[in-house]
Coordinates of C-alpha atoms in Angstrom, one line a residue:
X1 CA 0.0 0.0 0.0
X2 CA 1.4 3.4 -1.0
X3 CA 1.9 5.8 1.9
X4 CA 0.5 9.3 1.3
X5 CA 2.6 12.4 1.8
X6 CA 1.5 14.6 4.7
X7 CA 0.5 18.2 3.8
X8 CA 3.3 19.5 6.0
X9 CA 5.9 17.4 4.2
X10 CA 4.7 18.4 0.7
X11 CA 4.8 22.1 1.6
X12 CA 8.3 21.8 3.0
X13 CA 9.5 19.7 0.1
X14 CA 8.1 22.1 -2.5
X15 CA 9.6 25.1 -0.7
X16 CA 13.0 23.4 -0.6
X17 CA 13.1 22.6 -4.3
X18 CA 11.3 25.6 -5.7
X19 CA 14.4 27.8 -5.6
X20 CA 16.6 25.4 -7.6
X21 CA 14.4 23.6 -10.2
X22 CA 10.9 23.3 -11.6
X23 CA 8.5 20.6 -10.4
X24 CA 5.1 19.7 -11.6
X25 CA 2.6 17.7 -9.5
X26 CA 0.3 15.1 -11.1
X27 CA -2.2 12.6 -9.7
X28 CA -2.3 8.9 -10.4
X29 CA -5.0 6.3 -9.6
X30 CA -4.0 2.7 -9.0
X31 CA -5.5 -0.4 -7.4
X32 CA -4.3 -1.5 -4.0
X33 CA -4.5 -5.1 -3.1
X34 CA -6.8 -6.2 -0.2
X35 CA -5.4 -8.0 2.9
X36 CA -7.9 -10.8 2.3
X37 CA -8.2 -13.0 -0.8
X38 CA -11.3 -15.0 -1.8
X39 CA -11.6 -17.9 -4.3
X40 CA -13.0 -16.7 -7.6
X41 CA -16.2 -18.8 -7.1
X42 CA -17.3 -16.6 -4.2
X43 CA -19.2 -14.0 -6.3
X44 CA -22.2 -13.1 -4.2
X45 CA -21.9 -11.5 -0.7
X46 CA -24.3 -10.3 2.0
X47 CA -23.4 -7.6 4.4
X48 CA -25.4 -8.0 7.6
X49 CA -25.9 -6.2 10.9
X50 CA -25.1 -8.8 13.6
X51 CA -25.7 -6.7 16.7
X52 CA -28.3 -6.3 19.3
X53 CA -30.6 -3.3 19.2
X54 CA -29.3 -0.6 21.4
X55 CA -31.1 2.5 22.9
X56 CA -30.4 5.9 21.5
X57 CA -27.0 7.1 22.5
X58 CA -26.6 10.2 24.5
X59 CA -23.1 11.7 24.3
X60 CA -21.9 12.1 27.8
X61 CA -18.5 13.8 27.8
X62 CA -15.8 13.8 30.5
X63 CA -13.9 17.1 30.7
X64 CA -10.1 17.0 30.9
X65 CA -8.1 19.2 33.2
X66 CA -6.3 21.9 31.3
X67 CA -2.8 23.1 32.3
X68 CA -2.3 26.7 33.0
X69 CA -1.0 28.9 30.1
X70 CA -2.1 26.2 27.6
X71 CA -3.6 27.4 24.3
X72 CA -6.3 24.7 24.9
X73 CA -9.3 26.3 26.4
X74 CA -11.4 23.1 26.9
X75 CA -11.2 19.5 26.0
X76 CA -13.7 16.7 26.6
X77 CA -13.8 13.0 25.6
X78 CA -16.7 10.6 25.3
X79 CA -17.0 6.9 24.4
X80 CA -20.2 5.8 22.7
X81 CA -21.7 2.9 20.8
X82 CA -22.0 3.8 17.1
X83 CA -25.0 3.2 14.9
X84 CA -24.3 -0.3 13.4
X85 CA -27.3 0.0 11.0
X86 CA -25.8 3.0 9.4
X87 CA -22.3 1.5 9.4
X88 CA -23.7 -1.7 7.7
X89 CA -25.4 0.3 5.0
X90 CA -22.2 2.3 4.4
X91 CA -20.0 -0.9 4.3
X92 CA -22.3 -2.6 1.8
X93 CA -22.5 0.5 -0.4
X94 CA -18.7 0.9 -0.4
X95 CA -18.1 -2.7 -1.2
X96 CA -20.6 -2.6 -4.0
X97 CA -18.9 0.6 -5.4
X98 CA -15.7 -1.3 -5.9
X99 CA -17.4 -3.7 -8.3
X100 CA -15.4 -6.7 -7.1
X101 CA -18.3 -9.1 -6.3
X102 CA -21.0 -9.8 -8.8
X103 CA -23.7 -9.0 -6.2
X104 CA -23.8 -7.3 -2.8
X105 CA -26.9 -7.9 -0.7
X106 CA -27.6 -5.9 2.5
X107 CA -29.4 -7.0 5.6
X108 CA -29.1 -4.0 7.9
X109 CA -31.8 -4.9 10.5
X110 CA -30.2 -6.3 13.6
X111 CA -30.1 -10.1 13.6
X112 CA -29.9 -9.9 17.4
X113 CA -32.9 -7.5 17.7
X114 CA -34.7 -9.9 20.1
X115 CA -31.9 -10.0 22.6
X116 CA -32.8 -8.5 26.0
X117 CA -29.3 -7.5 26.7
X118 CA -26.9 -6.0 24.1
X119 CA -24.1 -8.4 23.3
X120 CA -21.4 -9.1 20.7
X121 CA -21.8 -12.7 19.4
X122 CA -20.4 -14.5 16.4
X123 CA -22.8 -16.2 14.0
X124 CA -23.1 -20.0 14.4
X125 CA -22.5 -22.2 11.3
X126 CA -26.2 -23.0 11.2
X127 CA -27.0 -19.2 11.2
X128 CA -24.5 -18.6 8.5
X129 CA -25.9 -21.4 6.3
X130 CA -29.4 -20.2 6.7
X131 CA -28.5 -16.6 6.0
X132 CA -26.5 -17.6 2.9
X133 CA -29.4 -19.8 1.7
X134 CA -32.1 -17.2 2.4
X135 CA -30.1 -14.3 0.8
X136 CA -28.7 -16.6 -2.0
X137 CA -25.1 -15.6 -1.4
X138 CA -21.7 -17.3 -1.1
X139 CA -20.2 -15.2 1.7
X140 CA -21.4 -13.3 4.8
X141 CA -19.7 -10.1 6.0
X142 CA -21.1 -9.1 9.4
X143 CA -20.8 -5.8 11.3
X144 CA -20.6 -7.0 14.9
X145 CA -19.6 -4.0 16.9
X146 CA -18.9 -0.3 16.6
X147 CA -17.2 1.9 19.3
X148 CA -16.6 5.6 18.9
X149 CA -14.3 7.8 20.8
X150 CA -15.2 11.5 20.4
X151 CA -12.8 14.3 21.5
X152 CA -14.0 17.9 21.5
X153 CA -11.3 20.6 21.8
X154 CA -11.4 24.4 21.8
X155 CA -8.0 26.1 21.5
X156 CA -6.7 29.5 20.8
X157 CA -4.6 29.9 17.7
X158 CA -2.2 32.7 18.4
X159 CA -0.8 32.9 14.9
X160 CA -4.3 33.6 13.5
X161 CA -5.7 35.4 16.6
X162 CA -8.8 33.3 16.7
X163 CA -10.3 30.2 18.3
X164 CA -10.6 26.7 16.8
X165 CA -13.3 24.3 17.7
X166 CA -12.4 20.7 16.7
X167 CA -14.1 17.4 16.9
X168 CA -12.0 14.3 16.4
X169 CA -13.8 10.9 16.3
X170 CA -11.9 7.6 16.3
X171 CA -14.0 4.7 15.0
X172 CA -13.4 1.1 16.0
X173 CA -15.7 -1.3 13.9
X174 CA -15.5 -5.0 14.4
X175 CA -16.3 -7.0 11.2
X176 CA -16.2 -10.8 10.7
X177 CA -16.2 -12.8 7.5
X178 CA -18.2 -16.1 7.4
X179 CA -18.3 -19.0 4.9
X180 CA -21.2 -21.5 5.1
X181 CA -18.8 -24.5 5.0
X182 CA -16.7 -23.2 8.0
X183 CA -17.6 -23.7 11.6
X184 CA -15.7 -20.6 12.7
X185 CA -15.3 -17.1 11.1
X186 CA -12.9 -17.0 8.2
X187 CA -11.5 -13.7 9.5
X188 CA -12.1 -11.0 12.1
X189 CA -11.2 -7.4 11.4
X190 CA -10.6 -4.8 14.0
X191 CA -9.5 -1.7 12.0
X192 CA -9.7 1.8 13.2
X193 CA -9.5 5.3 11.7
X194 CA -10.4 8.9 12.5
X195 CA -12.7 11.6 11.1
X196 CA -12.2 15.2 11.9
X197 CA -14.3 18.4 11.8
X198 CA -13.2 22.0 12.7
X199 CA -14.8 25.4 13.0
X200 CA -13.4 28.9 13.9
X201 CA -14.6 31.8 15.9
X202 CA -13.6 35.2 17.4
X203 CA -14.2 33.8 20.9
X204 CA -14.1 30.4 22.5
X205 CA -17.9 30.4 22.9
X206 CA -18.4 31.2 19.2
X207 CA -16.0 28.4 18.1
X208 CA -17.7 25.9 20.4
X209 CA -21.2 26.9 19.2
X210 CA -20.2 26.4 15.5
X211 CA -18.9 22.8 16.1
X212 CA -20.8 20.0 14.4
X213 CA -23.9 19.0 16.4
X214 CA -23.7 15.6 18.2
X215 CA -26.5 13.9 16.2
X216 CA -24.9 14.9 12.9
X217 CA -21.5 13.9 14.1
X218 CA -22.6 10.5 15.2
X219 CA -24.4 9.9 11.9
X220 CA -21.3 10.9 9.8
X221 CA -19.0 9.0 12.1
X222 CA -21.0 5.8 11.7
X223 CA -21.1 6.2 7.9
X224 CA -17.3 6.7 7.9
X225 CA -16.8 3.7 10.1
X226 CA -18.5 1.5 7.5
X227 CA -15.9 2.5 4.9
X228 CA -12.9 1.6 7.1
X229 CA -12.8 -2.2 6.6
X230 CA -13.3 -2.1 2.9
X231 CA -9.6 -1.9 1.9
X232 CA -9.0 -5.1 3.9
X233 CA -11.8 -7.0 2.1
X234 CA -11.6 -6.0 -1.6
X235 CA -9.0 -4.2 -3.8
X236 CA -9.7 -0.4 -3.8
X237 CA -8.6 2.4 -6.0
X238 CA -6.1 4.8 -4.4
X239 CA -5.1 8.3 -5.5
X240 CA -1.4 9.1 -5.3
X241 CA 0.7 12.2 -6.0
X242 CA 3.7 12.1 -8.3
X243 CA 6.2 14.8 -9.1
X244 CA 7.9 15.5 -12.5
X245 CA 11.0 17.6 -13.1
X246 CA 10.0 20.1 -15.9
X247 CA 13.0 22.4 -16.2
X248 CA 16.7 22.4 -16.9
X249 CA 16.6 22.0 -20.7
X250 CA 14.4 22.5 -23.7
X251 CA 13.6 18.8 -24.0
X252 CA 12.4 18.7 -20.4
X253 CA 10.2 21.7 -20.9
X254 CA 8.8 20.2 -24.1
X255 CA 8.2 16.9 -22.4
X256 CA 6.1 18.7 -19.8
X257 CA 3.9 20.0 -22.5
X258 CA 3.4 16.5 -23.8
X259 CA 2.4 15.3 -20.3
X260 CA -0.3 18.1 -20.1
X261 CA -1.6 16.8 -23.4
X262 CA -1.5 13.2 -22.1
X263 CA 1.0 12.3 -24.8
X264 CA 3.2 10.2 -22.4
X265 CA 5.0 8.2 -25.1
X266 CA 6.2 11.5 -26.7
X267 CA 7.3 12.8 -23.3
X268 CA 9.2 9.5 -22.6
X269 CA 11.2 9.9 -25.9
X270 CA 12.4 13.3 -24.8
X271 CA 13.2 12.1 -21.3
X272 CA 15.2 9.2 -22.7
X273 CA 17.1 11.5 -25.0
X274 CA 17.8 13.9 -22.1
X275 CA 19.1 11.0 -20.0
X276 CA 21.3 9.6 -22.8
X277 CA 22.5 12.9 -24.2
X278 CA 24.1 14.5 -21.1
X279 CA 26.9 13.8 -18.7
X280 CA 25.4 15.9 -16.0
X281 CA 24.3 13.7 -13.1
X282 CA 21.7 16.2 -12.1
X283 CA 20.1 16.2 -15.5
X284 CA 20.3 12.4 -15.7
X285 CA 18.6 12.2 -12.3
X286 CA 15.7 14.4 -13.3
X287 CA 15.2 12.5 -16.5
X288 CA 15.4 9.1 -14.7
X289 CA 12.8 10.0 -12.2
X290 CA 10.4 11.2 -14.9
X291 CA 11.0 7.9 -16.8
X292 CA 10.1 6.0 -13.7
X293 CA 6.8 7.9 -13.5
X294 CA 6.2 7.1 -17.2
X295 CA 6.5 3.4 -16.6
X296 CA 4.2 3.6 -13.5
X297 CA 1.6 5.3 -15.6
X298 CA 2.0 2.4 -18.1
X299 CA 1.5 -0.1 -15.2
X300 CA 5.1 -1.4 -15.8
X301 CA 6.0 -1.4 -12.1
X302 CA 9.3 -3.4 -12.3
X303 CA 10.7 -0.9 -14.9
X304 CA 9.4 2.0 -12.9
X305 CA 11.3 0.7 -9.8
X306 CA 14.4 0.2 -11.9
X307 CA 14.4 3.8 -13.1
X308 CA 13.5 5.2 -9.7
X309 CA 16.6 3.3 -8.2
X310 CA 18.7 5.0 -10.9
X311 CA 17.3 8.4 -9.9
X312 CA 17.9 7.7 -6.3
X313 CA 21.5 6.7 -6.8
X314 CA 22.2 9.8 -8.9
X315 CA 20.6 12.0 -6.3
X316 CA 22.7 10.4 -3.6
X317 CA 25.9 11.2 -5.6
X318 CA 24.8 14.8 -6.3
X319 CA 24.0 15.5 -2.6
X320 CA 26.6 13.4 -0.9
X321 CA 28.7 16.4 -0.2
X322 CA 25.8 18.1 1.6
X323 CA 25.4 15.0 3.9
X324 CA 29.1 14.4 4.5
X325 CA 29.5 18.0 5.7
X326 CA 26.3 18.0 7.8
X327 CA 25.6 15.1 10.2
X328 CA 22.1 16.5 10.8
X329 CA 21.2 16.8 7.1
X330 CA 17.6 17.8 6.5
X331 CA 15.3 18.0 3.5
X332 CA 16.9 21.4 2.6
X333 CA 20.3 19.7 2.2
X334 CA 19.1 16.6 0.2
X335 CA 15.8 17.5 -1.4
X336 CA 16.3 15.3 -4.5
X337 CA 17.3 12.3 -2.5
X338 CA 14.3 12.7 -0.3
X339 CA 12.0 12.8 -3.3
X340 CA 13.5 9.9 -5.1
X341 CA 13.7 7.8 -1.9
X342 CA 10.1 8.3 -1.0
X343 CA 8.9 7.5 -4.5
X344 CA 11.1 4.4 -4.7
X345 CA 9.6 3.2 -1.4
X346 CA 6.1 3.6 -2.8
X347 CA 7.1 1.6 -5.9
X348 CA 8.7 -1.2 -3.9
X349 CA 5.5 -1.4 -1.8
X350 CA 3.3 -1.6 -4.9
X351 CA 5.6 -4.2 -6.5
X352 CA 5.5 -6.3 -3.4
X353 CA 1.7 -6.3 -3.6
X354 CA 1.5 -7.1 -7.3
X355 CA 1.3 -10.9 -7.1
X356 CA -1.5 -10.7 -4.5
X357 CA -3.3 -8.1 -6.6
X358 CA -3.0 -10.2 -9.8
X359 CA -4.5 -13.2 -7.9
X360 CA -7.3 -11.1 -6.5
X361 CA -8.2 -9.7 -9.9
X362 CA -7.9 -12.9 -11.8
X363 CA -11.6 -13.4 -11.5
X364 CA -12.0 -10.6 -14.1
X365 CA -9.2 -11.3 -16.5
X366 CA -6.6 -14.1 -16.4
X367 CA -4.1 -11.8 -18.1
X368 CA -4.4 -9.0 -15.5

């Protein structure tokens, strides 16, 4: 799985490089392999809500003690049961959106609705077989719990002379995968992720007043929670950011024009000429990185990794002096090496996932 760059890193990186060369940012969409793999014959799936009915949640927050002279005005945390019906609907919708299974059926009414006490319980093999038969599916995906941790914070932002009201919710869904022929769940998933909202105001009261209402927050958090397990179950499309060197010579600038026109083959020819036609290690490095991006756009990941390794080694040579003279080298000292190394790491990760992805996608095309 490719790791995304943080906004802070991207800003720092662009600042470091802007003074010495031209960079252009592009987006790339690619498939990320799922953690789980299913036999091709499993084509119909049901997403079910395997929880007891629970009463309406009331968000009871516990206020934290704030240190003196802290920019934080107030902070409170609450733990609450999430709406599993909403999460189940969201999970089913997101799995269906990936178009991996032939059919996705939803059963969002609580299977444990008659329980007198709320409980978390796995489905028995008899229950799984009956569900699979009644819903005419090969596989059961059950939402079995959803816990939310909500933190509300109001703080003063000195640099902007205003107050920020923020709500951060961490969602902890529990999802189990069942097959009719197995006596125990095939897999149990306990993923987690966070969703965040913020508002601003001239006073602490104004910022707090503008924060998302609890009812809306719990609804959106439950919808978000349903999307968290998807990447573990089916391959999903990811959006990545790539950088191209666009300056330093006429061919590099012309190639950038071809990229904007989506004429990648023409751009590649100019980058190849630029790489072969110069003795400058810096120019070779720039061309090599661009060629790596070209091969990734063509889904030729081994060649992309090969050229990214060339770019990284050239960047290392170019900026070796900066490192040798500075034991605490930062991105400002080795910006090209940072860029090429991060990109190479992403390509290695994608390459390592390629056999699994090919296996998972073989149900669509044996030549994938």
